Amino acid sequence: MATITTNYRARSDAVQLRSFKAKGRPSAIAGVGVYAPEKVLTNFDLEKMMDTSDQWIRERTGIHRRHIAEPGTTTFEVATKAARSALDAAGITAKDLDMILVGTSSPDGPFPSVACRVQNELDAPGAVAWDTLAACTSFVYALSIADSFIATERADTVLVIGAEVLSRMLNYSDRGTAVIFGDGAGAAIVRAAPRGAGFLSWCLGSDGRGYAQVTCGNIEKGAYAAKDATPFIDMVGPDVFKFAVDIFIRQANEVCQTAGVALDDIDLWVPHQANFRIIDAAARRIGLPMDRVAVNIDEYGNTSSASIPLALEEAVRQGRVKTGDHVLLAGFGSGLTWGATLLKWA
């Protein structure tokens, strides 16, 4: 069986990226909603639980606190709350939905899907529903599916959710992972849009050679079957850092070039909130000042598939996004996976 070790970094730059223009009927984000658990776990709280400090965490990640779900909280519950918020923001009801897509790394079980439970709770019986799992890239992958269905007129209105309860997958004696992740959910309503608005281009990809860089459970024996499986997130931090900076830069160039938009014309970049140092390093090399970058990792930590919609909703609420703006959404995650889209805000 082929395996990957720390030498993956030397090969990551050689991965060929695939990008393409959005085709067919245009689609755009019509509303964004979020939910974060009330409980907050600060860096000072973590000092009491493991060998770490507030300064150590802030300097290495930019994280000050993260929201943590109460024991027994399900991913379905946080997803549904974000969904209701997005429906309100878009001014529609669940009866208007043709499709519900949930991106998550922390489903409540192998099946049924989180999306089907959200569909039931929202009372949207006419909507087809399923989950997509691409770790932290899940939300962008799900957005691309929504865009494709609307482009081919197989759907008019799609609810896309990124939702996570990662705290139940953390080893709170491992400061390399436990200090990073938080719980939460974000959702977007995607609808048909006028020509020239909405999603302009996409860059989606995967490189399974790096599958061992970020894992959860005993993937070699089967996380659900192995009695000795450890159901905790594990990560090769330095390798992931290098990969993340590289892929952020390359996919930003790809989607802009494909859409015929200059990097300087990006009004707002909404990156996956993995680590502030990753975001800062990539922004510097892309040439974007931080006032054109959405960052809220200090408040939420890394919420995996929920991080992009959480950051996007905050930017919209703060008035940082206006009609006609070029907005870049970009993520990467375990797999390894990556995905980015450039859109003209409608």
Short mmCIF file of C-alpha atoms in Angstrom, two decimals:
data_model
loop_
_atom_site.label_atom_id
_atom_site.label_comp_id
_atom_site.label_asym_id
_atom_site.label_seq_id
_atom_site.Cartn_x
_atom_site.Cartn_y
_atom_site.Cartn_z
CA MET A 1 0.00 0.00 0.00
CA ALA A 2 1.37 3.41 -0.96
CA THR A 3 1.94 5.72 1.98
CA ILE A 4 2.94 9.33 2.43
CA THR A 5 5.33 10.72 5.01
CA THR A 6 6.88 14.11 5.63
CA ASN A 7 8.49 14.16 2.19
CA TYR A 8 5.07 15.05 0.78
CA ARG A 9 6.03 18.72 0.98
CA ALA A 10 8.65 18.27 -1.72
CA ARG A 11 6.02 17.03 -4.16
CA SER A 12 3.02 19.24 -3.41
CA ASP A 13 4.04 22.01 -5.82
CA ALA A 14 3.95 19.56 -8.72
CA VAL A 15 0.21 18.88 -8.43
CA GLN A 16 -1.58 20.11 -11.53
CA LEU A 17 -4.56 22.31 -10.73
CA ARG A 18 -7.82 22.14 -12.65
CA SER A 19 -9.90 25.25 -13.10
CA PHE A 20 -12.92 26.05 -15.24
CA LYS A 21 -15.39 28.81 -15.93
CA ALA A 22 -18.90 28.58 -14.59
CA LYS A 23 -21.21 27.65 -17.47
CA GLY A 24 -24.92 27.50 -18.11
CA ARG A 25 -27.45 29.39 -16.03
CA PRO A 26 -25.65 31.58 -13.46
CA SER A 27 -26.12 31.12 -9.72
CA ALA A 28 -25.24 33.28 -6.74
CA ILE A 29 -25.36 33.34 -2.96
CA ALA A 30 -28.66 34.93 -1.91
CA GLY A 31 -28.25 34.76 1.86
CA VAL A 32 -25.88 33.50 4.55
CA GLY A 33 -26.62 32.33 8.09
CA VAL A 34 -24.58 30.93 10.96
CA TYR A 35 -24.77 29.30 14.35
CA ALA A 36 -22.11 29.02 17.07
CA PRO A 37 -22.60 27.24 20.41
CA GLU A 38 -22.88 29.53 23.43
CA LYS A 39 -20.09 27.83 25.37
CA VAL A 40 -16.68 29.42 24.78
CA LEU A 41 -13.37 27.72 25.53
CA THR A 42 -10.55 30.25 25.88
CA ASN A 43 -6.83 29.70 25.65
CA PHE A 44 -6.67 30.28 29.40
CA ASP A 45 -9.16 27.46 29.89
CA LEU A 46 -6.90 25.18 27.84
CA GLU A 47 -3.91 26.13 30.01
CA LYS A 48 -5.65 24.28 32.84
CA MET A 49 -6.20 21.17 30.71
CA MET A 50 -2.86 20.59 29.00
CA ASP A 51 0.73 21.75 28.63
CA THR A 52 0.12 24.98 26.72
CA SER A 53 -0.30 28.72 27.21
CA ASP A 54 -2.34 31.57 25.76
CA GLN A 55 0.82 33.06 24.26
CA TRP A 56 1.89 29.75 22.68
CA ILE A 57 -1.51 29.28 21.03
CA ARG A 58 -1.88 32.88 19.82
CA GLU A 59 1.62 33.06 18.36
CA ARG A 60 1.27 29.81 16.44
CA THR A 61 -2.37 29.95 15.35
CA GLY A 62 -3.90 33.37 15.97
CA ILE A 63 -6.68 31.72 17.96
CA HIS A 64 -7.91 33.32 21.20
CA ARG A 65 -11.04 31.25 21.82
CA ARG A 66 -13.34 28.73 20.19
CA HIS A 67 -17.01 27.77 20.61
CA ILE A 68 -17.68 24.28 21.94
CA ALA A 69 -20.98 22.40 21.80
CA GLU A 70 -22.43 20.97 24.98
CA PRO A 71 -22.08 17.18 25.37
CA GLY A 72 -24.76 15.39 23.40
CA THR A 73 -25.15 18.15 20.81
CA THR A 74 -25.43 16.74 17.29
CA THR A 75 -24.11 18.07 14.00
CA PHE A 76 -27.68 17.93 12.72
CA GLU A 77 -28.75 20.39 15.42
CA VAL A 78 -26.12 23.03 14.68
CA ALA A 79 -26.67 22.59 10.92
CA THR A 80 -30.40 23.17 11.27
CA LYS A 81 -29.91 26.36 13.27
CA ALA A 82 -27.56 27.79 10.63
CA ALA A 83 -30.01 26.72 7.91
CA ARG A 84 -32.89 28.62 9.49
CA SER A 85 -30.67 31.71 9.75
CA ALA A 86 -29.75 31.47 6.05
CA LEU A 87 -33.39 31.04 5.00
CA ASP A 88 -34.26 34.19 6.93
CA ALA A 89 -31.36 36.09 5.37
CA ALA A 90 -32.51 35.12 1.86
CA GLY A 91 -36.15 35.87 2.62
CA ILE A 92 -37.42 32.43 1.61
CA THR A 93 -38.95 29.40 3.30
CA ALA A 94 -37.93 25.75 3.33
CA LYS A 95 -40.76 25.03 0.88
CA ASP A 96 -38.72 26.89 -1.76
CA LEU A 97 -35.77 24.48 -1.52
CA ASP A 98 -35.00 22.02 -4.30
CA MET A 99 -31.87 20.61 -2.67
CA ILE A 100 -30.07 20.48 0.68
CA LEU A 101 -26.32 19.78 0.76
CA VAL A 102 -24.39 19.39 4.00
CA GLY A 103 -20.60 19.43 4.10
CA THR A 104 -19.24 17.91 7.29
CA SER A 105 -16.30 16.00 8.72
CA SER A 106 -18.23 15.11 11.86
CA PRO A 107 -21.53 13.45 10.93
CA ASP A 108 -23.59 12.01 13.75
CA GLY A 109 -23.12 8.51 12.32
CA PRO A 110 -22.42 6.67 9.07
CA PHE A 111 -26.08 7.07 8.08
CA PRO A 112 -28.64 8.58 7.72
CA SER A 113 -27.13 11.76 6.33
CA VAL A 114 -27.15 14.99 8.28
CA ALA A 115 -28.84 16.59 5.26
CA CYS A 116 -31.83 14.24 5.44
CA ARG A 117 -32.35 15.06 9.11
CA VAL A 118 -32.12 18.78 8.33
CA GLN A 119 -34.66 18.29 5.54
CA ASN A 120 -37.05 16.62 7.96
CA GLU A 121 -36.61 19.27 10.64
CA LEU A 122 -37.13 22.13 8.17
CA ASP A 123 -40.14 20.38 6.61
CA ALA A 124 -38.76 20.56 3.08
CA PRO A 125 -40.05 17.25 1.64
CA GLY A 126 -39.52 18.29 -1.97
CA ALA A 127 -35.77 18.83 -1.56
CA VAL A 128 -33.26 16.11 -2.41
CA ALA A 129 -30.72 15.92 0.41
CA TRP A 130 -27.27 14.44 0.92
CA ASP A 131 -23.91 14.99 2.62
CA THR A 132 -20.52 15.61 1.06
CA LEU A 133 -17.28 14.84 2.90
CA ALA A 134 -14.10 16.58 1.80
CA ALA A 135 -13.01 17.69 5.28
CA CYS A 136 -12.40 21.44 5.44
CA THR A 137 -13.05 21.78 1.68
CA SER A 138 -16.56 20.32 2.00
CA PHE A 139 -18.40 23.64 1.85
CA VAL A 140 -16.73 24.72 -1.41
CA TYR A 141 -17.32 21.28 -2.95
CA ALA A 142 -20.99 21.51 -1.97
CA LEU A 143 -21.25 25.01 -3.44
CA SER A 144 -19.89 23.68 -6.73
CA ILE A 145 -22.55 20.96 -6.78
CA ALA A 146 -25.26 23.56 -6.15
CA ASP A 147 -23.92 25.74 -8.97
CA SER A 148 -23.85 22.75 -11.34
CA PHE A 149 -27.46 21.76 -10.61
CA ILE A 150 -28.69 25.32 -11.07
CA ALA A 151 -26.59 25.78 -14.22
CA THR A 152 -28.27 22.77 -15.83
CA GLU A 153 -31.73 23.84 -14.58
CA ARG A 154 -32.14 20.77 -12.39
CA ALA A 155 -32.60 23.03 -9.36
CA ASP A 156 -33.49 26.66 -8.72
CA THR A 157 -32.78 27.04 -5.01
CA VAL A 158 -30.21 25.08 -3.00
CA LEU A 159 -29.35 25.19 0.70
CA VAL A 160 -25.63 24.55 1.30
CA ILE A 161 -24.45 23.97 4.87
CA GLY A 162 -21.06 23.49 6.49
CA ALA A 163 -21.50 22.10 10.00
CA GLU A 164 -19.18 20.56 12.56
CA VAL A 165 -19.08 19.26 16.12
CA LEU A 166 -15.35 18.57 16.12
CA SER A 167 -14.90 18.76 19.88
CA ARG A 168 -16.00 15.13 20.20
CA MET A 169 -13.10 14.17 17.91
CA LEU A 170 -10.35 15.90 19.90
CA ASN A 171 -7.80 14.52 22.32
CA TYR A 172 -7.53 17.26 24.94
CA SER A 173 -4.07 16.11 25.94
CA ASP A 174 -2.73 16.82 22.41
CA ARG A 175 -2.00 20.51 22.14
CA GLY A 176 -1.12 20.12 18.46
CA THR A 177 -4.79 19.63 17.58
CA ALA A 178 -6.98 20.35 20.60
CA VAL A 179 -6.13 24.06 20.66
CA ILE A 180 -7.03 24.51 16.99
CA PHE A 181 -10.56 23.27 16.42
CA GLY A 182 -13.99 24.55 17.38
CA ASP A 183 -17.66 23.80 16.72
CA GLY A 184 -20.19 25.70 14.62
CA ALA A 185 -22.15 25.87 11.40
CA GLY A 186 -22.68 28.18 8.46
CA ALA A 187 -25.16 28.01 5.59
CA ALA A 188 -25.78 29.70 2.27
CA ILE A 189 -28.79 29.88 -0.03
CA VAL A 190 -27.71 29.52 -3.66
CA ARG A 191 -30.21 30.65 -6.32
CA ALA A 192 -30.34 31.37 -10.03
CA ALA A 193 -28.78 34.78 -10.76
CA PRO A 194 -28.71 37.38 -13.55
CA ARG A 195 -26.19 36.90 -16.33
CA GLY A 196 -22.78 38.29 -15.37
CA ALA A 197 -23.30 37.86 -11.63
CA GLY A 198 -22.66 35.03 -9.22
CA PHE A 199 -20.04 32.30 -9.55
CA LEU A 200 -17.51 33.05 -12.30
CA SER A 201 -14.90 30.29 -12.02
CA TRP A 202 -13.85 27.27 -9.99
CA CYS A 203 -10.70 25.40 -9.01
CA LEU A 204 -11.30 21.98 -7.46
CA GLY A 205 -8.85 19.20 -6.79
CA SER A 206 -7.57 16.36 -4.66
CA ASP A 207 -4.25 14.63 -4.09
CA GLY A 208 -4.66 11.29 -2.33
CA ARG A 209 -0.89 10.92 -1.99
CA GLY A 210 -1.27 13.18 1.05
CA TYR A 211 -4.07 11.21 2.67
CA ALA A 212 -2.04 10.57 5.84
CA GLN A 213 -1.35 14.23 6.56
CA VAL A 214 -4.66 14.82 8.37
CA THR A 215 -6.61 11.81 9.66
CA CYS A 216 -9.20 10.81 12.22
CA GLY A 217 -9.40 7.29 13.62
CA ASN A 218 -7.58 4.17 12.47
CA ILE A 219 -8.08 4.58 8.73
CA GLU A 220 -5.88 1.60 7.87
CA LYS A 221 -8.14 -0.83 9.76
CA GLY A 222 -11.41 1.03 9.35
CA ALA A 223 -12.36 3.62 11.92
CA TYR A 224 -15.79 2.12 12.49
CA ALA A 225 -14.65 -1.51 12.62
CA ALA A 226 -11.34 -1.48 14.48
CA LYS A 227 -11.73 -2.06 18.20
CA ASP A 228 -8.43 -0.32 18.85
CA ALA A 229 -9.31 2.68 16.70
CA THR A 230 -8.53 6.10 18.18
CA PRO A 231 -11.34 8.44 17.12
CA PHE A 232 -9.21 11.57 17.35
CA ILE A 233 -7.95 14.06 14.78
CA ASP A 234 -4.24 13.70 14.00
CA MET A 235 -2.23 16.07 11.83
CA VAL A 236 1.30 16.51 10.45
CA GLY A 237 1.33 20.23 11.19
CA PRO A 238 4.45 21.49 9.33
CA ASP A 239 3.53 19.64 6.14
CA VAL A 240 -0.04 20.89 6.21
CA PHE A 241 1.20 24.47 6.73
CA LYS A 242 3.43 24.36 3.65
CA PHE A 243 0.76 22.70 1.53
CA ALA A 244 -1.90 25.19 2.64
CA VAL A 245 0.09 28.32 1.80
CA ASP A 246 1.07 26.91 -1.60
CA ILE A 247 -2.43 25.80 -2.54
CA PHE A 248 -4.05 29.07 -1.41
CA ILE A 249 -1.72 31.04 -3.68
CA ARG A 250 -2.00 28.74 -6.67
CA GLN A 251 -5.78 28.40 -6.65
CA ALA A 252 -6.23 32.17 -6.24
CA ASN A 253 -4.19 32.66 -9.40
CA GLU A 254 -6.09 29.88 -11.18
CA VAL A 255 -9.63 31.12 -10.55
CA CYS A 256 -8.74 34.73 -11.31
CA GLN A 257 -6.93 33.87 -14.53
CA THR A 258 -9.78 31.60 -15.64
CA ALA A 259 -12.37 34.32 -14.96
CA GLY A 260 -10.26 37.06 -16.55
CA VAL A 261 -10.07 39.01 -13.29
CA ALA A 262 -6.84 40.48 -11.92
CA LEU A 263 -5.72 39.52 -8.42
CA ASP A 264 -5.74 43.23 -7.58
CA ASP A 265 -9.46 43.29 -8.36
CA ILE A 266 -10.34 40.87 -5.56
CA ASP A 267 -12.42 42.92 -3.14
CA LEU A 268 -12.59 40.26 -0.44
CA TRP A 269 -10.84 36.94 0.09
CA VAL A 270 -12.63 34.53 2.41
CA PRO A 271 -10.16 31.72 3.17
CA HIS A 272 -10.67 28.60 5.24
CA GLN A 273 -9.81 29.64 8.78
CA ALA A 274 -7.16 27.02 9.50
CA ASN A 275 -4.40 29.12 11.03
CA PHE A 276 -3.79 32.89 10.96
CA ARG A 277 -0.15 32.39 10.01
CA ILE A 278 -1.24 30.41 6.93
CA ILE A 279 -3.72 33.12 5.92
CA ASP A 280 -1.22 35.93 6.52
CA ALA A 281 1.60 34.22 4.60
CA ALA A 282 -0.66 33.48 1.63
CA ALA A 283 -2.17 36.98 1.58
CA ARG A 284 1.29 38.55 1.51
CA ARG A 285 2.38 36.40 -1.43
CA ILE A 286 -0.88 36.95 -3.30
CA GLY A 287 -0.50 40.69 -2.71
CA LEU A 288 -3.73 41.26 -0.79
CA PRO A 289 -3.75 43.67 2.17
CA MET A 290 -5.39 42.24 5.27
CA ASP A 291 -8.26 44.73 5.05
CA ARG A 292 -9.40 42.71 2.03
CA VAL A 293 -9.20 39.38 3.86
CA ALA A 294 -11.96 37.96 6.07
CA VAL A 295 -10.47 36.63 9.30
CA ASN A 296 -12.32 35.45 12.40
CA ILE A 297 -10.18 32.50 13.48
CA ASP A 298 -9.40 34.41 16.68
CA GLU A 299 -13.02 33.96 17.77
CA TYR A 300 -13.97 30.55 16.35
CA GLY A 301 -10.76 28.59 15.78
CA ASN A 302 -10.75 26.13 12.89
CA THR A 303 -14.33 24.95 12.33
CA SER A 304 -13.48 22.87 9.25
CA SER A 305 -16.33 22.96 6.71
CA ALA A 306 -18.11 25.70 8.69
CA SER A 307 -15.23 28.17 8.65
CA ILE A 308 -15.82 29.79 5.24
CA PRO A 309 -19.54 30.50 5.72
CA LEU A 310 -18.88 31.71 9.28
CA ALA A 311 -16.31 34.21 7.97
CA LEU A 312 -18.43 35.17 4.95
CA GLU A 313 -21.53 35.87 7.05
CA GLU A 314 -19.53 38.09 9.38
CA ALA A 315 -18.14 40.06 6.43
CA VAL A 316 -21.61 40.50 4.92
CA ARG A 317 -23.05 41.59 8.28
CA GLN A 318 -20.24 44.12 8.71
CA GLY A 319 -20.93 45.65 5.29
CA ARG A 320 -17.65 44.49 3.79
CA VAL A 321 -19.38 42.95 0.75
CA LYS A 322 -21.47 44.93 -1.72
CA THR A 323 -23.14 44.22 -5.06
CA GLY A 324 -20.59 43.86 -7.85
CA ASP A 325 -17.67 42.99 -5.56
CA HIS A 326 -15.34 40.18 -6.56
CA VAL A 327 -15.27 37.69 -3.68
CA LEU A 328 -12.86 34.75 -3.52
CA LEU A 329 -13.78 31.75 -1.39
CA ALA A 330 -10.96 29.25 -0.89
CA GLY A 331 -10.44 26.13 1.17
CA PHE A 332 -8.22 23.10 1.63
CA GLY A 333 -8.49 20.02 3.78
CA SER A 334 -7.74 16.41 4.54
CA GLY A 335 -7.52 14.07 1.61
CA LEU A 336 -5.74 16.17 0.54
CA THR A 337 -8.42 18.35 -1.03
CA TRP A 338 -8.78 21.94 -2.14
CA GLY A 339 -11.38 24.16 -3.72
CA ALA A 340 -11.87 27.80 -4.62
CA THR A 341 -14.42 29.91 -6.43
CA LEU A 342 -14.48 33.51 -7.60
CA LEU A 343 -17.87 35.17 -7.61
CA LYS A 344 -19.32 38.54 -8.44
CA TRP A 345 -21.59 39.40 -5.55
CA ALA A 346 -25.19 39.75 -6.71
#
